[in-house]
Amino acid sequence: MTFTLRSRQVYLPDGPRPATVTVHDGRIAALGPVDADCDEDLGDLVLLPGLVDTHVHVNEPGRTEWEGFATATRAAAAGGVTTIIDMPLNSLPPTTTVAALREKQAAATGKCWVDVGFWGGAIPGNAGQLPALHDAGVFGFKSFLADSGVPEFPPLDRDGLAAAFASVDALFVVHAEDPGHLRDTLASRAYPDFLASRPPVAEVAAVGTALSAAAAAGVRVHILHLSAADALPLLREAAAGGVRVTAETCPHYLTLDAHAVPDGATEFKCCPPIRDAVNQDGLWAGLADGTITVVVSDHSPSTPDLKRRESGDFAAAWGGIASLQVGLSAVWTEAQDRGFTLADVVRWMALGPADLVGLTRKGRIAVGADADLVAFAPDEPFVVDATALHHRHPVTPYAGAALRGVVHTTWLRGVPVGDTPHGTLLRRSEDR
């Protein structure tokens, strides 16, 4: 099948320009002048590459009541995300063996509205399993340095982290909070009480641990969901010294302010936590100077009862933000207000995540790339209606938020995403 799309702003890897995009058999076959004949003129809509979200907790199998492949991937497509990489928890079993990976792949088959890949998990005692998991196609390995929140995915200590790093030449992605700096949280409806229990020093110390271990082993390490801007100098210093390190942050850390979290609003709870506006400014500076290269959702929903919405107790509530469908709009709204461009957002949310995991045919509008495309109205305003989102549960801190930027159509490998899922399961390989 061949068809052509025309837009006055097509967001190419080197920036936006008017163009006509020719799609053939699911890939981009040519880029031509905007005045060429076409099948569909997008008018005032811009054409973006499909976003790549490398940090999504789908939770299926085992905790599908929390989310699931059908609901998560449909939400992704509605938000302009055409590829996700699923985290190895909070599914049961976690993706820490090849057998568990096969179980998860079986659970996902036929249910995905977007393309889906998988992370493996590094936990105490499974270093010997990691080479086989890597060969089976996972994109790398996630580990925690503090309690993950679920007993089947315990954290690694320094020796365990070193053992994992030494077991296989792979990309390791680390939840960096140091348990020695975390404090017990008493029952409270006040967000400042929860925030005080996870201070910035916990992230700084854990980032230092991960960087030291990566330098010793010579592996690639990626710091997940950085919320503490105080850790940025460590990352800059390590990169300058030759450590193969990258870092991400998330829409909630870039757009939400700790001082604005209402009492009992547990939909805002996540780990590491949403911090204050001064810290947020530091994260944006980290994006501006390239210390942070990736913005992804860390979509980690649960059932409403686990969020303790009735009691509003931050100590007891599950820590996770649901934002997969609104991340693009949230980041673009804030980025535009801060003087960044939509090309910046595309680099952080499409090209950067794709390059992180080696998906060279994703996250870009280029000849030979998959025709994963998004027709986007960057100036169109809307108010987030949580009940209208495709997430399994209508719980999100963005409910009622006034945002800009609406996804009108999403194409996955040249086919508009509609009522029938046609996503494929991805594996790490050299040719993608």
Short mmCIF file of C-alpha atoms in Angstrom, two decimals:
data_model
loop_
_atom_site.label_atom_id
_atom_site.label_comp_id
_atom_site.label_asym_id
_atom_site.label_seq_id
_atom_site.Cartn_x
_atom_site.Cartn_y
_atom_site.Cartn_z
CA MET A 1 0.00 0.00 0.00
CA THR A 2 1.27 3.46 -0.93
CA PHE A 3 -0.13 6.81 0.16
CA THR A 4 1.09 10.37 0.66
CA LEU A 5 0.60 12.97 3.38
CA ARG A 6 1.30 16.69 3.13
CA SER A 7 1.92 19.17 5.93
CA ARG A 8 3.31 22.67 6.15
CA GLN A 9 5.34 21.49 9.15
CA VAL A 10 6.80 18.00 9.02
CA TYR A 11 9.11 17.42 11.98
CA LEU A 12 12.22 15.84 10.52
CA PRO A 13 15.34 14.97 12.54
CA ASP A 14 16.95 18.29 11.51
CA GLY A 15 13.84 20.36 12.23
CA PRO A 16 10.45 21.20 10.74
CA ARG A 17 9.82 22.09 7.13
CA PRO A 18 7.00 21.81 4.58
CA ALA A 19 7.03 18.38 2.97
CA THR A 20 5.09 15.57 1.42
CA VAL A 21 5.69 12.15 2.98
CA THR A 22 5.30 9.03 0.85
CA VAL A 23 4.51 5.81 2.73
CA HIS A 24 4.90 2.39 1.13
CA ASP A 25 4.26 -0.92 2.87
CA GLY A 26 4.49 0.58 6.33
CA ARG A 27 7.69 2.55 5.88
CA ILE A 28 8.59 6.05 4.76
CA ALA A 29 9.63 5.71 1.12
CA ALA A 30 10.28 9.34 0.18
CA LEU A 31 10.20 12.93 1.37
CA GLY A 32 9.20 15.42 -1.30
CA PRO A 33 8.23 19.07 -1.75
CA VAL A 34 5.04 20.27 -0.16
CA ASP A 35 3.47 21.11 -3.50
CA ALA A 36 3.65 17.50 -4.72
CA ASP A 37 0.46 15.58 -5.33
CA CYS A 38 -0.82 13.85 -2.20
CA ASP A 39 -3.63 11.68 -0.90
CA GLU A 40 -4.18 13.70 2.27
CA ASP A 41 -3.43 17.35 3.01
CA LEU A 42 -3.23 17.88 6.77
CA GLY A 43 -4.01 21.57 6.47
CA ASP A 44 -2.94 23.37 9.64
CA LEU A 45 -2.01 20.16 11.45
CA VAL A 46 1.69 19.41 11.89
CA LEU A 47 3.14 15.97 11.28
CA LEU A 48 5.24 14.47 14.07
CA PRO A 49 7.03 11.15 14.33
CA GLY A 50 5.28 8.75 16.65
CA LEU A 51 6.57 9.14 20.19
CA VAL A 52 8.57 6.39 21.87
CA ASP A 53 7.93 5.82 25.57
CA THR A 54 10.59 3.59 27.08
CA HIS A 55 9.15 3.67 30.61
CA VAL A 56 5.68 2.15 30.88
CA HIS A 57 4.31 -0.24 33.50
CA VAL A 58 1.63 -2.29 31.76
CA ASN A 59 1.27 -4.72 34.72
CA GLU A 60 -0.03 -7.66 32.66
CA PRO A 61 -0.11 -10.57 33.38
CA GLY A 62 -0.81 -10.85 37.08
CA ARG A 63 -1.98 -7.33 37.85
CA THR A 64 -4.06 -6.62 34.77
CA GLU A 65 -6.70 -5.05 37.00
CA TRP A 66 -4.18 -2.22 37.44
CA GLU A 67 -3.77 -1.62 33.67
CA GLY A 68 -3.13 -4.10 30.82
CA PHE A 69 -1.83 -4.16 27.24
CA ALA A 70 -5.16 -3.31 25.62
CA THR A 71 -5.85 -0.25 27.77
CA ALA A 72 -2.28 1.03 28.04
CA THR A 73 -1.51 0.80 24.33
CA ARG A 74 -4.79 2.37 23.32
CA ALA A 75 -4.05 5.27 25.64
CA ALA A 76 -0.58 5.49 24.16
CA ALA A 77 -1.90 5.74 20.60
CA ALA A 78 -4.43 8.40 21.60
CA GLY A 79 -1.55 10.43 23.02
CA GLY A 80 0.66 10.13 19.95
CA VAL A 81 2.86 7.34 21.33
CA THR A 82 3.45 4.56 18.80
CA THR A 83 6.08 2.48 20.63
CA ILE A 84 6.35 1.56 24.29
CA ILE A 85 8.91 -0.49 26.19
CA ASP A 86 7.25 -2.31 29.08
CA MET A 87 8.91 -2.41 32.49
CA PRO A 88 9.63 -5.83 34.07
CA LEU A 89 7.38 -5.08 37.05
CA ASN A 90 4.58 -4.91 38.32
CA SER A 91 3.48 -7.92 36.34
CA LEU A 92 3.37 -11.41 37.83
CA PRO A 93 5.75 -12.98 37.17
CA PRO A 94 8.23 -10.13 36.74
CA THR A 95 10.36 -10.31 33.60
CA THR A 96 13.45 -11.73 35.28
CA THR A 97 13.73 -15.01 33.34
CA VAL A 98 13.21 -16.07 29.75
CA ALA A 99 10.17 -18.08 30.80
CA ALA A 100 8.61 -14.97 32.34
CA LEU A 101 9.34 -12.97 29.19
CA ARG A 102 7.57 -15.59 27.10
CA GLU A 103 4.59 -15.46 29.44
CA LYS A 104 4.40 -11.70 29.10
CA GLN A 105 4.73 -11.84 25.32
CA ALA A 106 1.89 -14.36 25.19
CA ALA A 107 -0.26 -12.07 27.32
CA ALA A 108 0.40 -9.14 24.99
CA THR A 109 -0.20 -10.94 21.70
CA GLY A 110 -3.19 -9.57 19.79
CA LYS A 111 -3.95 -6.84 22.34
CA CYS A 112 -1.59 -4.02 21.38
CA TRP A 113 -2.60 -0.83 19.56
CA VAL A 114 1.08 0.21 19.33
CA ASP A 115 4.38 -1.63 19.01
CA VAL A 116 5.68 -3.03 22.31
CA GLY A 117 9.11 -4.10 23.51
CA PHE A 118 10.23 -5.33 26.91
CA TRP A 119 12.82 -4.61 29.56
CA GLY A 120 14.27 -7.42 31.63
CA GLY A 121 14.77 -7.16 35.37
CA ALA A 122 17.95 -7.46 37.44
CA ILE A 123 17.18 -8.61 40.98
CA PRO A 124 19.23 -10.38 43.67
CA GLY A 125 20.38 -13.80 42.50
CA ASN A 126 19.43 -13.63 38.82
CA ALA A 127 22.67 -12.30 37.28
CA GLY A 128 23.15 -15.69 35.66
CA GLN A 129 19.78 -15.31 33.87
CA LEU A 130 20.61 -11.97 32.25
CA PRO A 131 22.64 -13.15 29.23
CA ALA A 132 19.84 -15.49 28.13
CA LEU A 133 17.24 -12.77 28.61
CA HIS A 134 19.36 -10.38 26.55
CA ASP A 135 19.65 -12.97 23.79
CA ALA A 136 15.87 -13.42 23.95
CA GLY A 137 15.43 -9.79 22.91
CA VAL A 138 14.89 -7.59 25.97
CA PHE A 139 16.20 -4.06 25.49
CA GLY A 140 18.20 -4.02 28.71
CA PHE A 141 17.76 -4.50 32.43
CA LYS A 142 16.04 -2.50 35.13
CA SER A 143 17.11 -2.55 38.75
CA PHE A 144 16.11 -0.76 41.92
CA LEU A 145 18.47 0.47 44.60
CA ALA A 146 15.58 0.92 47.06
CA ASP A 147 12.34 -0.97 47.72
CA SER A 148 10.36 -1.30 44.50
CA GLY A 149 6.99 -1.48 46.23
CA VAL A 150 6.37 -5.11 45.24
CA PRO A 151 8.01 -8.05 47.03
CA GLU A 152 8.78 -10.11 43.94
CA PHE A 153 11.15 -7.41 42.59
CA PRO A 154 13.62 -6.69 45.44
CA PRO A 155 16.38 -4.09 45.17
CA LEU A 156 20.07 -4.67 44.48
CA ASP A 157 22.77 -3.63 46.91
CA ARG A 158 26.19 -2.44 45.66
CA ASP A 159 27.52 -5.97 45.24
CA GLY A 160 24.38 -7.10 43.45
CA LEU A 161 24.53 -4.14 41.09
CA ALA A 162 28.19 -4.91 40.33
CA ALA A 163 27.34 -8.56 39.67
CA ALA A 164 24.54 -7.61 37.28
CA PHE A 165 26.75 -5.13 35.43
CA ALA A 166 29.48 -7.75 35.07
CA SER A 167 27.15 -10.45 33.73
CA VAL A 168 26.36 -9.06 30.27
CA ASP A 169 27.23 -6.16 27.99
CA ALA A 170 23.82 -4.50 28.00
CA LEU A 171 22.01 -1.29 28.78
CA PHE A 172 21.17 -1.05 32.49
CA VAL A 173 18.43 1.33 33.63
CA VAL A 174 18.40 2.19 37.31
CA HIS A 175 15.79 3.47 39.74
CA ALA A 176 18.20 5.60 41.74
CA GLU A 177 17.12 6.23 45.34
CA ASP A 178 19.40 5.31 48.23
CA PRO A 179 17.51 3.49 51.02
CA GLY A 180 19.87 4.91 53.63
CA HIS A 181 18.52 8.39 52.97
CA LEU A 182 14.82 7.49 52.83
CA ARG A 183 12.70 8.08 55.91
CA ASP A 184 9.68 6.30 57.26
CA THR A 185 6.44 8.06 56.39
CA LEU A 186 3.73 8.48 58.99
CA ALA A 187 0.07 8.42 57.99
CA SER A 188 -0.70 11.87 56.64
CA ARG A 189 -2.89 13.66 54.12
CA ALA A 190 -0.24 16.38 53.76
CA TYR A 191 2.01 16.07 50.72
CA PRO A 192 4.96 17.85 52.40
CA ASP A 193 5.16 14.98 54.90
CA PHE A 194 5.59 12.47 52.09
CA LEU A 195 8.00 14.73 50.19
CA ALA A 196 10.25 15.04 53.24
CA SER A 197 10.57 11.26 53.40
CA ARG A 198 12.33 11.12 50.00
CA PRO A 199 14.81 14.02 49.97
CA PRO A 200 16.99 14.94 46.98
CA VAL A 201 20.07 13.51 48.71
CA ALA A 202 18.58 10.02 48.31
CA GLU A 203 18.69 10.41 44.54
CA VAL A 204 22.11 12.06 44.52
CA ALA A 205 23.64 9.24 46.59
CA ALA A 206 22.09 6.51 44.46
CA VAL A 207 23.09 8.18 41.20
CA GLY A 208 26.63 8.24 42.56
CA THR A 209 26.43 4.52 43.34
CA ALA A 210 25.17 3.67 39.85
CA LEU A 211 27.81 5.83 38.16
CA SER A 212 30.64 4.29 40.17
CA ALA A 213 29.48 0.77 39.33
CA ALA A 214 29.05 1.62 35.65
CA ALA A 215 32.50 3.19 35.46
CA ALA A 216 34.07 0.11 37.03
CA ALA A 217 32.26 -2.30 34.70
CA GLY A 218 32.33 -0.17 31.55
CA VAL A 219 28.63 -0.68 30.88
CA ARG A 220 25.97 1.72 29.63
CA VAL A 221 23.82 3.05 32.47
CA HIS A 222 20.66 5.11 32.20
CA ILE A 223 19.20 6.95 35.20
CA LEU A 224 15.46 6.57 35.31
CA HIS A 225 12.88 9.27 36.16
CA LEU A 226 15.31 11.83 37.57
CA SER A 227 13.39 14.16 39.85
CA ALA A 228 16.23 15.80 41.83
CA ALA A 229 18.09 18.47 39.89
CA ASP A 230 20.84 18.27 42.51
CA ALA A 231 22.08 15.09 40.77
CA LEU A 232 22.76 16.85 37.46
CA PRO A 233 26.37 17.90 38.30
CA LEU A 234 27.25 14.25 39.00
CA LEU A 235 25.86 13.21 35.64
CA ARG A 236 27.75 15.93 33.79
CA GLU A 237 31.00 15.06 35.53
CA ALA A 238 30.61 11.34 34.87
CA ALA A 239 29.82 11.87 31.18
CA ALA A 240 32.81 14.18 30.81
CA GLY A 241 34.95 11.47 32.39
CA GLY A 242 33.91 8.85 29.87
CA VAL A 243 31.11 7.03 31.70
CA ARG A 244 28.46 5.90 29.24
CA VAL A 245 25.55 7.52 31.07
CA THR A 246 22.24 9.00 30.00
CA ALA A 247 19.27 10.25 32.00
CA GLU A 248 15.55 10.79 31.66
CA THR A 249 12.90 12.76 33.43
CA CYS A 250 9.10 12.65 33.25
CA PRO A 251 6.22 14.99 32.41
CA HIS A 252 5.08 15.20 36.04
CA TYR A 253 8.48 16.43 37.24
CA LEU A 254 8.51 19.07 34.49
CA THR A 255 4.95 20.34 34.88
CA LEU A 256 3.66 19.75 38.43
CA ASP A 257 4.71 21.68 41.55
CA ALA A 258 4.89 20.15 45.02
CA HIS A 259 3.50 23.34 46.55
CA ALA A 260 0.31 22.97 44.51
CA VAL A 261 -0.51 19.40 45.56
CA PRO A 262 -3.74 19.49 47.61
CA ASP A 263 -4.10 17.61 50.88
CA GLY A 264 -5.13 14.02 50.27
CA ALA A 265 -4.52 14.20 46.51
CA THR A 266 -2.74 10.85 46.33
CA GLU A 267 -2.98 10.77 42.53
CA PHE A 268 0.15 12.97 42.73
CA LYS A 269 2.20 10.40 44.67
CA CYS A 270 5.16 8.85 42.88
CA CYS A 271 8.67 7.72 43.75
CA PRO A 272 10.89 9.67 43.47
CA PRO A 273 8.49 12.49 44.27
CA ILE A 274 7.30 15.61 42.50
CA ARG A 275 9.43 18.44 43.91
CA ASP A 276 9.19 22.24 44.00
CA ALA A 277 9.33 24.86 41.25
CA VAL A 278 13.00 25.74 41.82
CA ASN A 279 13.96 22.10 41.36
CA GLN A 280 11.75 21.96 38.28
CA ASP A 281 13.65 24.88 36.78
CA GLY A 282 16.83 22.87 37.27
CA LEU A 283 15.40 19.91 35.37
CA TRP A 284 14.48 22.14 32.44
CA ALA A 285 18.04 23.49 32.50
CA GLY A 286 19.26 19.89 32.34
CA LEU A 287 17.16 19.35 29.22
CA ALA A 288 18.43 22.59 27.70
CA ASP A 289 22.10 21.65 28.12
CA GLY A 290 21.64 18.01 27.09
CA THR A 291 22.37 16.39 30.44
CA ILE A 292 18.85 14.95 30.30
CA THR A 293 18.05 13.59 26.83
CA VAL A 294 14.81 11.66 27.29
CA VAL A 295 11.32 12.51 28.58
CA VAL A 296 9.07 9.49 29.19
CA SER A 297 5.95 8.87 31.22
CA ASP A 298 6.82 6.32 33.92
CA HIS A 299 3.15 5.44 33.53
CA SER A 300 2.54 3.40 36.69
CA PRO A 301 -1.17 3.17 37.46
CA SER A 302 -2.98 1.06 40.01
CA THR A 303 -6.54 0.46 41.07
CA PRO A 304 -8.20 3.44 42.75
CA ASP A 305 -8.38 1.64 46.09
CA LEU A 306 -4.58 1.25 46.13
CA LYS A 307 -4.26 4.99 45.66
CA ARG A 308 -6.17 5.36 48.95
CA ARG A 309 -8.31 8.10 47.49
CA GLU A 310 -10.92 7.85 50.23
CA SER A 311 -8.47 8.36 53.11
CA GLY A 312 -6.01 10.51 51.18
CA ASP A 313 -3.16 8.91 53.12
CA PHE A 314 0.06 9.51 51.21
CA ALA A 315 1.94 6.99 53.34
CA ALA A 316 -0.37 4.11 52.40
CA ALA A 317 -1.09 5.06 48.77
CA TRP A 318 0.52 3.34 45.79
CA GLY A 319 3.23 5.54 44.29
CA GLY A 320 2.68 5.91 40.57
CA ILE A 321 1.47 8.49 38.05
CA ALA A 322 -0.98 7.74 35.22
CA SER A 323 -0.15 10.04 32.32
CA LEU A 324 0.56 8.03 29.17
CA GLN A 325 -2.16 9.66 27.09
CA VAL A 326 -1.49 13.28 28.09
CA GLY A 327 2.31 13.41 28.36
CA LEU A 328 2.90 15.04 24.96
CA SER A 329 0.38 17.81 25.61
CA ALA A 330 1.58 18.41 29.17
CA VAL A 331 5.23 18.70 28.18
CA TRP A 332 4.50 20.79 25.10
CA THR A 333 2.33 23.24 27.07
CA GLU A 334 5.08 23.84 29.63
CA ALA A 335 7.91 23.77 27.08
CA GLN A 336 6.25 26.40 24.92
CA ASP A 337 5.73 28.66 27.94
CA ARG A 338 9.46 28.33 28.71
CA GLY A 339 10.58 29.21 25.19
CA PHE A 340 11.33 25.74 23.89
CA THR A 341 10.11 24.54 20.50
CA LEU A 342 8.05 21.58 19.38
CA ALA A 343 11.24 20.27 17.73
CA ASP A 344 12.78 20.11 21.21
CA VAL A 345 9.84 18.09 22.49
CA VAL A 346 10.08 15.70 19.53
CA ARG A 347 13.79 15.20 20.25
CA TRP A 348 13.12 14.43 23.93
CA MET A 349 10.04 12.24 23.45
CA ALA A 350 10.55 10.51 20.09
CA LEU A 351 14.11 10.51 18.74
CA GLY A 352 15.88 10.40 22.11
CA PRO A 353 14.01 7.40 23.55
CA ALA A 354 14.28 5.53 20.24
CA ASP A 355 18.03 6.06 20.12
CA LEU A 356 18.36 5.08 23.78
CA VAL A 357 17.17 1.55 23.03
CA GLY A 358 18.51 1.25 19.50
CA LEU A 359 15.23 1.49 17.61
CA THR A 360 16.67 3.16 14.54
CA ARG A 361 13.44 2.89 12.56
CA LYS A 362 11.36 4.57 15.26
CA GLY A 363 11.03 8.11 16.55
CA ARG A 364 11.94 9.88 13.30
CA ILE A 365 10.45 10.86 9.96
CA ALA A 366 13.16 9.67 7.59
CA VAL A 367 13.38 7.49 4.51
CA GLY A 368 13.44 3.86 5.61
CA ALA A 369 11.89 4.51 9.01
CA ASP A 370 8.61 2.96 10.07
CA ALA A 371 5.70 5.19 9.10
CA ASP A 372 4.72 5.89 12.71
CA LEU A 373 3.19 9.34 12.39
CA VAL A 374 1.06 11.78 14.35
CA ALA A 375 -1.16 14.59 13.05
CA PHE A 376 -1.00 17.17 15.85
CA ALA A 377 -2.68 20.52 16.48
CA PRO A 378 -0.12 22.29 18.69
CA ASP A 379 -2.25 25.32 19.51
CA GLU A 380 -5.56 23.56 20.14
CA PRO A 381 -6.59 23.87 23.81
CA PHE A 382 -8.39 21.25 25.86
CA VAL A 383 -9.15 20.36 29.45
CA VAL A 384 -8.20 16.87 30.61
CA ASP A 385 -11.28 14.76 31.35
CA ALA A 386 -9.97 11.73 33.25
CA THR A 387 -13.11 9.73 32.48
CA ALA A 388 -12.46 10.09 28.74
CA LEU A 389 -8.92 8.69 28.87
CA HIS A 390 -8.23 5.15 27.68
CA HIS A 391 -6.27 4.23 30.81
CA ARG A 392 -8.02 1.46 32.72
CA HIS A 393 -8.81 3.74 35.70
CA PRO A 394 -9.73 7.45 35.59
CA VAL A 395 -7.08 8.47 38.15
CA THR A 396 -4.49 11.05 37.08
CA PRO A 397 -3.03 14.24 38.54
CA TYR A 398 -3.78 15.92 35.22
CA ALA A 399 -7.57 15.73 35.68
CA GLY A 400 -8.96 19.20 34.99
CA ALA A 401 -5.67 20.57 33.66
CA ALA A 402 -5.90 23.09 30.82
CA LEU A 403 -3.39 21.98 28.18
CA ARG A 404 -2.47 22.74 24.57
CA GLY A 405 -1.84 20.28 21.77
CA VAL A 406 -4.31 17.70 20.50
CA VAL A 407 -3.55 14.47 18.63
CA HIS A 408 -5.92 14.12 15.69
CA THR A 409 -4.65 10.96 13.99
CA THR A 410 -1.97 8.39 14.82
CA TRP A 411 -0.57 6.06 12.17
CA LEU A 412 1.29 2.89 13.14
CA ARG A 413 3.45 1.62 10.28
CA GLY A 414 1.28 3.54 7.85
CA VAL A 415 -2.09 2.38 9.15
CA PRO A 416 -4.35 4.73 11.14
CA VAL A 417 -4.87 3.44 14.66
CA GLY A 418 -8.54 2.63 14.96
CA ASP A 419 -10.78 0.05 16.54
CA THR A 420 -8.60 -2.99 15.85
CA PRO A 421 -5.17 -3.45 17.43
CA HIS A 422 -2.32 -4.08 14.98
CA GLY A 423 0.74 -3.48 17.13
CA THR A 424 3.66 -5.88 16.98
CA LEU A 425 6.02 -7.17 19.66
CA LEU A 426 9.55 -5.86 19.32
CA ARG A 427 12.85 -7.39 20.31
CA ARG A 428 16.28 -5.87 20.59
CA SER A 429 18.16 -6.40 17.36
CA GLU A 430 20.82 -4.75 15.28
CA ASP A 431 18.59 -3.75 12.38
CA ARG A 432 15.86 -1.80 14.15
#
